[in-house]
XYZ file of C-alpha atoms in Angstrom:
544
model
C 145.381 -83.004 156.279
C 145.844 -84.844 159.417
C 148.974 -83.373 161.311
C 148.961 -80.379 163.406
C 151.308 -78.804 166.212
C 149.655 -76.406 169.039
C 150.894 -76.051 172.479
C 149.611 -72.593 173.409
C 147.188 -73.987 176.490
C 147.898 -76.014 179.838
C 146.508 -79.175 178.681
C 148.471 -79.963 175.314
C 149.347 -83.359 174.928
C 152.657 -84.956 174.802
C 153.960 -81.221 174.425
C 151.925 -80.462 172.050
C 148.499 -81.639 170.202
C 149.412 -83.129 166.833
C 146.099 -84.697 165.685
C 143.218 -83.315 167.130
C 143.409 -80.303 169.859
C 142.703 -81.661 173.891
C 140.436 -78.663 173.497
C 138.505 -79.895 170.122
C 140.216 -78.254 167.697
C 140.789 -80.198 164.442
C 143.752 -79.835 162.009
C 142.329 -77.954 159.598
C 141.037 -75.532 161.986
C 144.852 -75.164 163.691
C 145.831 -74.641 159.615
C 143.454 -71.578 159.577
C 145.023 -70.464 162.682
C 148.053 -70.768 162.133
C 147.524 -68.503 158.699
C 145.704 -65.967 160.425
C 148.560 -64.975 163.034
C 151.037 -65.290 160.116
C 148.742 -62.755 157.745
C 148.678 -60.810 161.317
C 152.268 -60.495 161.359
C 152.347 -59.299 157.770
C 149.604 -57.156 158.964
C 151.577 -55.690 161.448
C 154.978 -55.308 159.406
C 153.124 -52.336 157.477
C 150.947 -50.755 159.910
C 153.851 -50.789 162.540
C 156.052 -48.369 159.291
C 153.049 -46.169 158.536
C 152.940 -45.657 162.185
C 155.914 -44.694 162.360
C 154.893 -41.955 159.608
C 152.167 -40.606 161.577
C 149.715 -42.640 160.335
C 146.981 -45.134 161.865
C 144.046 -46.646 160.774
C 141.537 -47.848 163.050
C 139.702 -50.587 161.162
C 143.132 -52.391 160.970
C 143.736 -51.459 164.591
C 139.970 -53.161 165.129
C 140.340 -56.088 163.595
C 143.800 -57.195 164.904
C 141.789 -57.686 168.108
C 139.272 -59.861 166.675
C 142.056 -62.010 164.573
C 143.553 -62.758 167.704
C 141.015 -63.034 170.087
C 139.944 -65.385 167.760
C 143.038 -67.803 168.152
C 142.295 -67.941 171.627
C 141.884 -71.473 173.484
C 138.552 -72.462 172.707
C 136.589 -69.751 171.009
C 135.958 -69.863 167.379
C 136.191 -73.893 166.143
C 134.034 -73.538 162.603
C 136.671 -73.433 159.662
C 134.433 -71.513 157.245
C 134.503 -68.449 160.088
C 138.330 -68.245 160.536
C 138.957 -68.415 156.703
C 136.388 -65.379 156.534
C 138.732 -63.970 159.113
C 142.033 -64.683 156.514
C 140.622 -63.316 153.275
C 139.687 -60.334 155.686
C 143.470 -60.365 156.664
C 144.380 -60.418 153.615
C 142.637 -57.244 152.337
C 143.640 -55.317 155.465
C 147.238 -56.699 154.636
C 146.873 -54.462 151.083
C 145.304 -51.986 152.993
C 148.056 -51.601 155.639
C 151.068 -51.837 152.445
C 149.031 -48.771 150.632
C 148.735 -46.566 153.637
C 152.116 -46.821 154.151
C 153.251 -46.091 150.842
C 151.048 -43.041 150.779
C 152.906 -42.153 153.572
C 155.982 -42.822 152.320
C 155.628 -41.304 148.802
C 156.712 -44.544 147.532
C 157.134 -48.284 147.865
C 159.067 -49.660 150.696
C 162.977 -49.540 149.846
C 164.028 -52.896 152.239
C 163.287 -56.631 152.152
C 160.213 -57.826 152.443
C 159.698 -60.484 155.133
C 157.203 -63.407 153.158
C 154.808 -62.905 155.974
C 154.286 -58.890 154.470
C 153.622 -60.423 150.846
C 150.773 -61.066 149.303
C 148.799 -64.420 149.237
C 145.979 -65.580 147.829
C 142.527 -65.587 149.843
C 141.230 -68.558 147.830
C 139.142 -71.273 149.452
C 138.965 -72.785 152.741
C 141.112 -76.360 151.626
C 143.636 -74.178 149.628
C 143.838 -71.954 153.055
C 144.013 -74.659 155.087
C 147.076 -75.956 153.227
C 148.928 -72.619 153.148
C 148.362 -72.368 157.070
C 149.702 -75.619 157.551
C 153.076 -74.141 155.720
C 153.243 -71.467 158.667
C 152.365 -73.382 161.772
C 154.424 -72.550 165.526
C 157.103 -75.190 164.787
C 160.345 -73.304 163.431
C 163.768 -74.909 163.231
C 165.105 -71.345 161.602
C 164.525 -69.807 164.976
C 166.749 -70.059 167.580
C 164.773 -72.201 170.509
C 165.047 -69.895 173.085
C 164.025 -66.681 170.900
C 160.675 -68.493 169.499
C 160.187 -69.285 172.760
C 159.659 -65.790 173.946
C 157.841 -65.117 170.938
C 155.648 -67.557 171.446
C 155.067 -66.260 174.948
C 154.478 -62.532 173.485
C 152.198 -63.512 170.848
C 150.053 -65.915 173.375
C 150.451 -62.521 176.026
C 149.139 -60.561 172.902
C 146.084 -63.502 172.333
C 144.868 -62.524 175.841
C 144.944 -59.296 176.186
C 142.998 -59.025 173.021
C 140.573 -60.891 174.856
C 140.155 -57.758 177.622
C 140.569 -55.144 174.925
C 137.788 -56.610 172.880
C 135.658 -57.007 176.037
C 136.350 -52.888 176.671
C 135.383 -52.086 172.683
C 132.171 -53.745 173.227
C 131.529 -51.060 175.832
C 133.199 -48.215 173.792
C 136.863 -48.012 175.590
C 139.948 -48.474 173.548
C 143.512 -47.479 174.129
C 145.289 -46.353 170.821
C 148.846 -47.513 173.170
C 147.715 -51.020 172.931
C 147.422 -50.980 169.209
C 150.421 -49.552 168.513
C 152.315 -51.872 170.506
C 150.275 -55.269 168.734
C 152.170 -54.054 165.819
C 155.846 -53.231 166.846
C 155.422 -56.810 168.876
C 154.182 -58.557 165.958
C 156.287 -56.911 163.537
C 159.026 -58.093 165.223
C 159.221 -61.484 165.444
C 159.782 -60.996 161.516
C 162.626 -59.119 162.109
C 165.620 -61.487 161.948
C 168.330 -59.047 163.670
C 166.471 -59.201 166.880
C 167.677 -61.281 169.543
C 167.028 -62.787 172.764
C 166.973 -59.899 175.117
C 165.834 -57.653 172.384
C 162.247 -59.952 172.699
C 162.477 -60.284 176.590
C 162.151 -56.672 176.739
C 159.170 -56.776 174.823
C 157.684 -59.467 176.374
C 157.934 -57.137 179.853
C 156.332 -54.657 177.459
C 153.722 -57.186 176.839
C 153.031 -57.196 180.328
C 152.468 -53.724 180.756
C 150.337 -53.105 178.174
C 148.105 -56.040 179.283
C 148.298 -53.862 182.458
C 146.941 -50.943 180.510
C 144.262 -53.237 178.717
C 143.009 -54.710 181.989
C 142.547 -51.352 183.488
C 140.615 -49.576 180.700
C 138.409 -52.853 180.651
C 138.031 -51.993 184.607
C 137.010 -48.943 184.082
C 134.178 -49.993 181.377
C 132.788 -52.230 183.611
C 133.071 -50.088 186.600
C 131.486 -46.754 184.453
C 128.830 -49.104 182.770
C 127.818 -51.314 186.085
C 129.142 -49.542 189.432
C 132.261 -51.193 190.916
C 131.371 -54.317 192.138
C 130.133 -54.852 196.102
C 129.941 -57.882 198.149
C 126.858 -60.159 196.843
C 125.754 -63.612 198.159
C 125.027 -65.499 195.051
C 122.149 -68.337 195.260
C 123.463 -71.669 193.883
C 119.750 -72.643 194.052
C 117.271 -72.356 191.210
C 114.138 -70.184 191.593
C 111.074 -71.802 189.782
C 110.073 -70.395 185.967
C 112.064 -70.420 182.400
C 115.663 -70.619 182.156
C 118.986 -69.102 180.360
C 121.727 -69.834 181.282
C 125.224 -67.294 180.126
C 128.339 -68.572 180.310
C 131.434 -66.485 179.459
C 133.027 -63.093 180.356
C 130.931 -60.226 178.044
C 128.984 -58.357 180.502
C 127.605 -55.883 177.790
C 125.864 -58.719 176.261
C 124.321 -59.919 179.972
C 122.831 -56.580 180.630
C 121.375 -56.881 176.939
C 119.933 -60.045 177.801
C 118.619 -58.973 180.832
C 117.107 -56.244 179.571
C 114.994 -57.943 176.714
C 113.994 -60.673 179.543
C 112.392 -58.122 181.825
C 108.554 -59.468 182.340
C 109.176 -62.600 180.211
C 108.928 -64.837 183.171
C 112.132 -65.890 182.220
C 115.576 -66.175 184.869
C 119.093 -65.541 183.805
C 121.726 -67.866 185.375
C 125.220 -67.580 185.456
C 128.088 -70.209 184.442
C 132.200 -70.262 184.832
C 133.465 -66.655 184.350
C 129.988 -64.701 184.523
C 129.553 -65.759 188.337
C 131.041 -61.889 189.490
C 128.639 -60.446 187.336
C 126.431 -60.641 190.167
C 128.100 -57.999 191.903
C 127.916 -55.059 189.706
C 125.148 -52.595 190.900
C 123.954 -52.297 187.303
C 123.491 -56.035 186.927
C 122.246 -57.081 190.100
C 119.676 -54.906 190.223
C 117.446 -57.280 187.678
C 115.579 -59.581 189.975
C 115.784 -62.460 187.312
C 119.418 -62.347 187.412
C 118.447 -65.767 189.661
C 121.846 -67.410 190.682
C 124.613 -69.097 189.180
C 124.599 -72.693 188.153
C 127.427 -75.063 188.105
C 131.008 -74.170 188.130
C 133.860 -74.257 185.870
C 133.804 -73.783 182.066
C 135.704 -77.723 181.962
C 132.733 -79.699 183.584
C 129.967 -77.714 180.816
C 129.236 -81.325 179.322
C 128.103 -82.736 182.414
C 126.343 -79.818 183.973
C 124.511 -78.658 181.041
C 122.762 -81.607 180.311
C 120.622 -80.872 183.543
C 119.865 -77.452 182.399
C 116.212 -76.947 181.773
C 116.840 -74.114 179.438
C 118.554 -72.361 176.585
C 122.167 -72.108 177.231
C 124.318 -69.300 175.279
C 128.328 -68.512 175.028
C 129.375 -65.329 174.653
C 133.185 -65.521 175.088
C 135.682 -68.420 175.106
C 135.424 -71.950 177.219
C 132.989 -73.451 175.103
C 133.793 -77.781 174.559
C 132.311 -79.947 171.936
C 128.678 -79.464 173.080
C 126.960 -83.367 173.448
C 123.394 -84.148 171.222
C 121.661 -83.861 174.668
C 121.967 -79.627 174.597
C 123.250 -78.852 171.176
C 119.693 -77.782 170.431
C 119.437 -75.331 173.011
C 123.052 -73.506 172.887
C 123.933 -70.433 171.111
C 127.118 -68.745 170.632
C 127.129 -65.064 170.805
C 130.517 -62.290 169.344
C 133.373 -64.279 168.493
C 132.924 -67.543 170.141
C 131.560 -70.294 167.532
C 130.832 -73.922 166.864
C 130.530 -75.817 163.768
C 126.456 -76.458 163.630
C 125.386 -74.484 166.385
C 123.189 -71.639 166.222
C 124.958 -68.394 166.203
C 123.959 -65.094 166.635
C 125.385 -61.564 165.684
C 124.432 -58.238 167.408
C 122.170 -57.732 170.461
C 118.683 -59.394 169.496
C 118.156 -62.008 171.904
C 114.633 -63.121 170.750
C 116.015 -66.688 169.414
C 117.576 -67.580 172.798
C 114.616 -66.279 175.043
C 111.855 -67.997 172.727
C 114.004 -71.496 173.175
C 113.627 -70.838 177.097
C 109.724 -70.640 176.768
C 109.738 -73.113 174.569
C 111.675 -76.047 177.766
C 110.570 -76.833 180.813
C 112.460 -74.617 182.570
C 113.139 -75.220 186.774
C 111.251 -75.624 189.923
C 111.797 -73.390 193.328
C 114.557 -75.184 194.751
C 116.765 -72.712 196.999
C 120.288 -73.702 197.719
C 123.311 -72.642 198.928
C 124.804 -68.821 198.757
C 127.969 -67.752 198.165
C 129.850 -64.193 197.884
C 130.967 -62.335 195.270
C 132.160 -59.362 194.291
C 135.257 -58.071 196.736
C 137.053 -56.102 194.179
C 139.108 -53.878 194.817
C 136.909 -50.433 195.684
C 134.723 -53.028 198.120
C 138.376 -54.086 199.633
C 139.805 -50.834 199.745
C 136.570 -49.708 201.526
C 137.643 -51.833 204.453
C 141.215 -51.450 204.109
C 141.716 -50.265 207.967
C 140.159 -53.030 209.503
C 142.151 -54.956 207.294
C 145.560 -53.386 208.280
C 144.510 -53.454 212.036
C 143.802 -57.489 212.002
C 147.365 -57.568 210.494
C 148.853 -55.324 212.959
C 146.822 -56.835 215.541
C 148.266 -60.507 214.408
C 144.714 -61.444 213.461
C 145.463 -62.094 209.618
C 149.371 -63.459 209.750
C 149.214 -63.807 205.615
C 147.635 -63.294 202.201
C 147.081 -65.841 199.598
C 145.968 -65.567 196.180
C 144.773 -69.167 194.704
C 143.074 -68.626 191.612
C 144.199 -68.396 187.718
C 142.353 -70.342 184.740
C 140.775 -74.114 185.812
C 140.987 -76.830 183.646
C 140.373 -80.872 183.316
C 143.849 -82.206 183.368
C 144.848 -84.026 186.914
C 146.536 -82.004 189.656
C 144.227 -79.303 189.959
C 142.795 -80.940 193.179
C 146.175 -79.207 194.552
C 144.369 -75.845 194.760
C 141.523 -77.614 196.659
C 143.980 -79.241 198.785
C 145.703 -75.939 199.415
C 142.963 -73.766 200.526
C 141.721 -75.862 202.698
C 145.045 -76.332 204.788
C 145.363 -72.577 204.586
C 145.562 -71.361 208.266
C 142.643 -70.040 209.653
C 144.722 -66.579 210.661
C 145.011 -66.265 207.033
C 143.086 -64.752 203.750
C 142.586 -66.110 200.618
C 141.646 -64.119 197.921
C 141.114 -65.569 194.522
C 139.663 -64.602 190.571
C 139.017 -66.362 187.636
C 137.309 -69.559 187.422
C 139.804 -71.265 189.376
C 137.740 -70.322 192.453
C 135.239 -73.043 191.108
C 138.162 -75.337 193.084
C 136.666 -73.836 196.543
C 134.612 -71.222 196.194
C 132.036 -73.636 198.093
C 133.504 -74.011 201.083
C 132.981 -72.350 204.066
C 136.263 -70.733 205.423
C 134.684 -68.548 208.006
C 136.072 -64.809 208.409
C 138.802 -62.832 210.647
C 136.968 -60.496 212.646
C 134.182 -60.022 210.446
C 136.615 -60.484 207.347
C 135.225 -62.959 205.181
C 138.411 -65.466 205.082
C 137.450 -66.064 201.085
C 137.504 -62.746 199.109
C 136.332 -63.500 195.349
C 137.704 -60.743 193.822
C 135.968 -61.634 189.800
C 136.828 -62.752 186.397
C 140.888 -63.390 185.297
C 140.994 -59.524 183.989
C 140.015 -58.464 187.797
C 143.797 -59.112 188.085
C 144.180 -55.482 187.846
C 142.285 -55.114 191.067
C 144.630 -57.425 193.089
C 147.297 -56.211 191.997
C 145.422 -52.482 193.329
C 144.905 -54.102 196.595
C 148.285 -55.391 196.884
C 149.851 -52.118 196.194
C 147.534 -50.747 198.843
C 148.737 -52.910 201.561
C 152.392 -52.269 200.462
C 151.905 -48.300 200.532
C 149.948 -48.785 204.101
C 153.023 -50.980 205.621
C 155.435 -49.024 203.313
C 157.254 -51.740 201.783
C 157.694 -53.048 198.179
C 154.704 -55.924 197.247
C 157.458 -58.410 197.188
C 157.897 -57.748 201.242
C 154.049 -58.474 202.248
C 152.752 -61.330 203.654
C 151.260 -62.361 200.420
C 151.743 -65.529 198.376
C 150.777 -66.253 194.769
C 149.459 -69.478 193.977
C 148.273 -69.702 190.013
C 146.776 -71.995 187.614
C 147.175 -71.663 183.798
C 145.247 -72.866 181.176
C 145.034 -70.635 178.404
C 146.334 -67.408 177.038
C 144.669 -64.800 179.220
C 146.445 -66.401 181.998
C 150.034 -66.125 180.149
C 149.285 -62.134 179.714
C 148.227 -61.845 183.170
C 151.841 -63.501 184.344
C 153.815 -60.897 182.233
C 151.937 -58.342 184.044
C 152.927 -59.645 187.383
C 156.432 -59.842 185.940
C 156.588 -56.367 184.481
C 155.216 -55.403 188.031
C 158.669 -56.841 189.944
C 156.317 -59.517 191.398
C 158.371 -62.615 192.850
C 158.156 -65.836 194.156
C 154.981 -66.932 192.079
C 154.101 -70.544 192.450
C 152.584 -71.776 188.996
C 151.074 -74.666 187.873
C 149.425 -77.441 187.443
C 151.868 -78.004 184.848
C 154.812 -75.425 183.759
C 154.408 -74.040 179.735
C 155.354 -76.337 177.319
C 156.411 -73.986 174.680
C 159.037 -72.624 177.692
C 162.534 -73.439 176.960
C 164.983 -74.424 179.987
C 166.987 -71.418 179.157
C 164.029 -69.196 179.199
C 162.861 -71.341 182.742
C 166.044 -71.119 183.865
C 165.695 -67.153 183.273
C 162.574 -66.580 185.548
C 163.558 -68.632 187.884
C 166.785 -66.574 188.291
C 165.290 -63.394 187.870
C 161.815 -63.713 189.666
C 162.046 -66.988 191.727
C 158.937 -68.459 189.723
C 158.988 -72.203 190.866
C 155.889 -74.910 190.360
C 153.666 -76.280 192.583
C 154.463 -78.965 194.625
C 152.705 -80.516 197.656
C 150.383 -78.269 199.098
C 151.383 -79.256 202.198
C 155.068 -78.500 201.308
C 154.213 -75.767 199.580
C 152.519 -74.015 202.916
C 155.354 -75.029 204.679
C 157.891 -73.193 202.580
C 156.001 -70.164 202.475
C 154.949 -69.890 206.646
C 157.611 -71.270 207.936
């Protein structure tokens, strides 16, 4: 096969990939996609009726996550794994039809959507061409109602992300489970309409809400809640590894088996706020963090001395120059690149004594790890500055980076903040910035990193702060949002904000492809969302 259709990230092309994915994803790989969130949805048709029975099953619950976390912007890209995945979905498909009929004392009495049936798990090429039968394109579905699907099922795709990040530690949420069903389930249901999917994409948004704080709280109980960190952009000299990703389970394993090894851990993209956690700073070969966002890997890696391992989404086509040295670690794979299951980290730390690893050669330092305990912790001061007219507003520049021109308007825009003003940010859209020097506000750094794109949760805990301690509604603060999309994660965390009342977002670099007008038109109605512009303009609109 050579066609495809996938729009779900930032940087589809020509609204939407049809040969080959921007991100690397091939056709037959989209195919296998494509059938795995269709056997999900069938999936979901019977667990969501023997839930309604009473009963629940938690492998099903289990692997929902994984299918799709899996579909996820640049995680798994090796066929042969996602059709595993699909012949799995289709035995937890049987499984899901039998509990329910135990529960029912017979066999369901209503239609049968196709998605519910039964298909055959044969091989990969006959799987590939039944995925490419159920791909996003619908001209059965009123445009406006697949478009909020769409955005539901992408909202679902990233918070499966943070729930699967929260398992790892041992936290789940049986409320998030049961909604992945009734949400699935019903974009099969054909009496549903518009509003009747709105409403569940604001559910959507809430349960992400849910999902990002229980995966707070894991990292917080595991690790300590972050603190303020400087972070050496240098290299110490000895053996090298560098982690890029989100897990932090898996770092503290790592870290862990390199004690005494002679061997440093570096950090990459998303794993840069690990370096404020208490429990993961206090490893003295946690050594710094080394380049920046996951989009400029190729280029970057190529100068790293060491053995270089994924363990959540961003990974690119890896070039010939460090395909010998990278791992992938969990979900996140690559066709031909060494992959590794579990917590035995022997492979990755014998490549790093096996290169040549770096020489002492101290750099720059940068801060981490203002989330929101460490903010909260200085809230007065904060609150005085802004009663004092030291701090005149907030701004919140961050969101998912990407390669696609007009990010350099987030550059552009933090540096023409004014200097009375704060900028907090998250995700690896900091990479944008994150190296300049802004100065502070009476001893406030004027750059607050608050972490990862899940860390969300804690802005939106500091905002609510500031709104209880001026009591007024968040909408009334001085605070701006300025976001950047790229993948799913980043569509979950905007439902949140939206099932949170939040207005007046600015988003960009580009606006959604798979959003309708009518469905545009809706936000902007409803929640003033507008896209960037200049970020001149955009400073002037907002500060008068």
């Amino acid at each position: 096969m050579s066609e495809m259709f996938c729009y779900q990230c930032e940087q589809t092309a020509n609204g939407g990939c049809s040969r080959v994915g921007v991100c690397g994803k091939q056709p037959d790989v989209a195919a296998l996609q494509d059938q795995l969130v269709f056997a999900m949805k069938g999936i979901a048709f019977w667990a969501d009726k023997a839930r309604q029975k009473g009963i629940k099953d938690q492998e099903i619950d289990r692997f929902m996550l994984d299918g799709l976390f899996t579909t996820v912007t640049n995680v798994d890209f090796s066929a042969e794994e996602i059709a595993k995945l699909v012949r799995t979905a289709a035995q937890m498909r049987v499984k899901a039809q039998n509990i329910f009929e135990k529960a029912n004392g017979g066999a369901y009495g209503g239609a049968v959507p196709a998605a519910a049936q039964a298909f055959n798990p044969g091989t990969t090429a006959e799987l590939v061409t039944l995925g490419a039968q159920h791909g996003v394109k619908d001209d059965s579905i009123d445009p406006d109602v697949k478009s909020v699907q769409e955005i539901i099922i992408y909202g679902m795709k990233g918070y499966a992300a943070y729930a699967h990040h929260a398992l790892v530690i041992g936290l789940e949420n049986d409320e998030i489970y049961a909604y992945t069903h009734k949400a699935l389930a019903a974009t099969l249901d054909k009496s549903l309409g518009l509003m009747d999917f709105v409403g569940l994409a604001m559910e959507c948004g809430r349960i992400n809400l849910v999902t990002m704080e229980l995966l707070n709280k894991a990292n917080t109980d595991s690790f300590g809640h972050p603190v303020p960190t400087p972070v050496q952009l240098g290299t110490k000299a000895g053996k090298a590894i560098l982690v890029s990703g989100h897990d932090l389970r898996m770092l503290e394993e790592l870290l862990k088996q390199t004690v005494g090894t002679g061997v440093n851990v570096y950090t990459h993209g998303e794993m840069l706020p690990a370096h404020g956690y208490p429990g993961l700073k206090k490893y003295a070969h946690l050594a710094g963090n080394f380049g920046g966002a996951w989009q400029d890997q190729a280029k970057e890696f190529v100068n790293f001395p060491g053995a270089i391992i994924f363990n959540t989404n961003c990974i690119q086509r890896p070039a010939d120059s460090y395909k010998d040295r990278l791992f992938t670690w969990g979900l996140v794979q690559w066709p031909d690149v060494k992959h590794l299951d579990g917590y035995d980290f022997s492979a990755v730390i014998r490549k790093a004594q096996e290169l040549p690893g770096f020489e002492e050669n101290p750099g720059k330092e940068i801060l981490t790890g203002f989330g929101h305990n460490a903010v909260l912790g200085v809230a007065d001061k904060v609150i005085d500055a802004v009663k004092a007219g030291q701090i005149r507003h907030f701004f919140l520049i961050g969101g998912c980076d990407g390669a696609k021109s007009g990010r350099n308007y987030y550059t552009e825009f933090a540096e023409k903040v004014p200097k009375d003003c704060v900028i907090l940010t998250l995700a690896c859209g900091k990479y944008r910035f994150n190296k300049l020097d802004f100065g502070d506000i009476g001893g406030i750094p004027r750059l607050l990193d608050i972490g990862q794109c899940n860390d969300a949760y804690s802005a939106i805990q500091i905002a609510v702060a500031l709104a209880g301690a001026f009591n007024c509604g968040v909408n009334d603060l001085p605070l701006s949002m300025i976001l950047s999309w790229y993948e799913q994660k980043a569509v979950a965390i905007l439902l949140t904000l939206l099932h949170l009342g939040i207005k007046n977002i600015k988003l960009g670099p580009s606006l959604p492809a798979f959003i309708t007008p009518n469905v545009l038109n809706f936000l902007v109605e409803n929640f003033n969302i507008a896209p960037i512009g200049t970020a001149e303009g955009d400073l002037k609109q907002i500060l008068g």
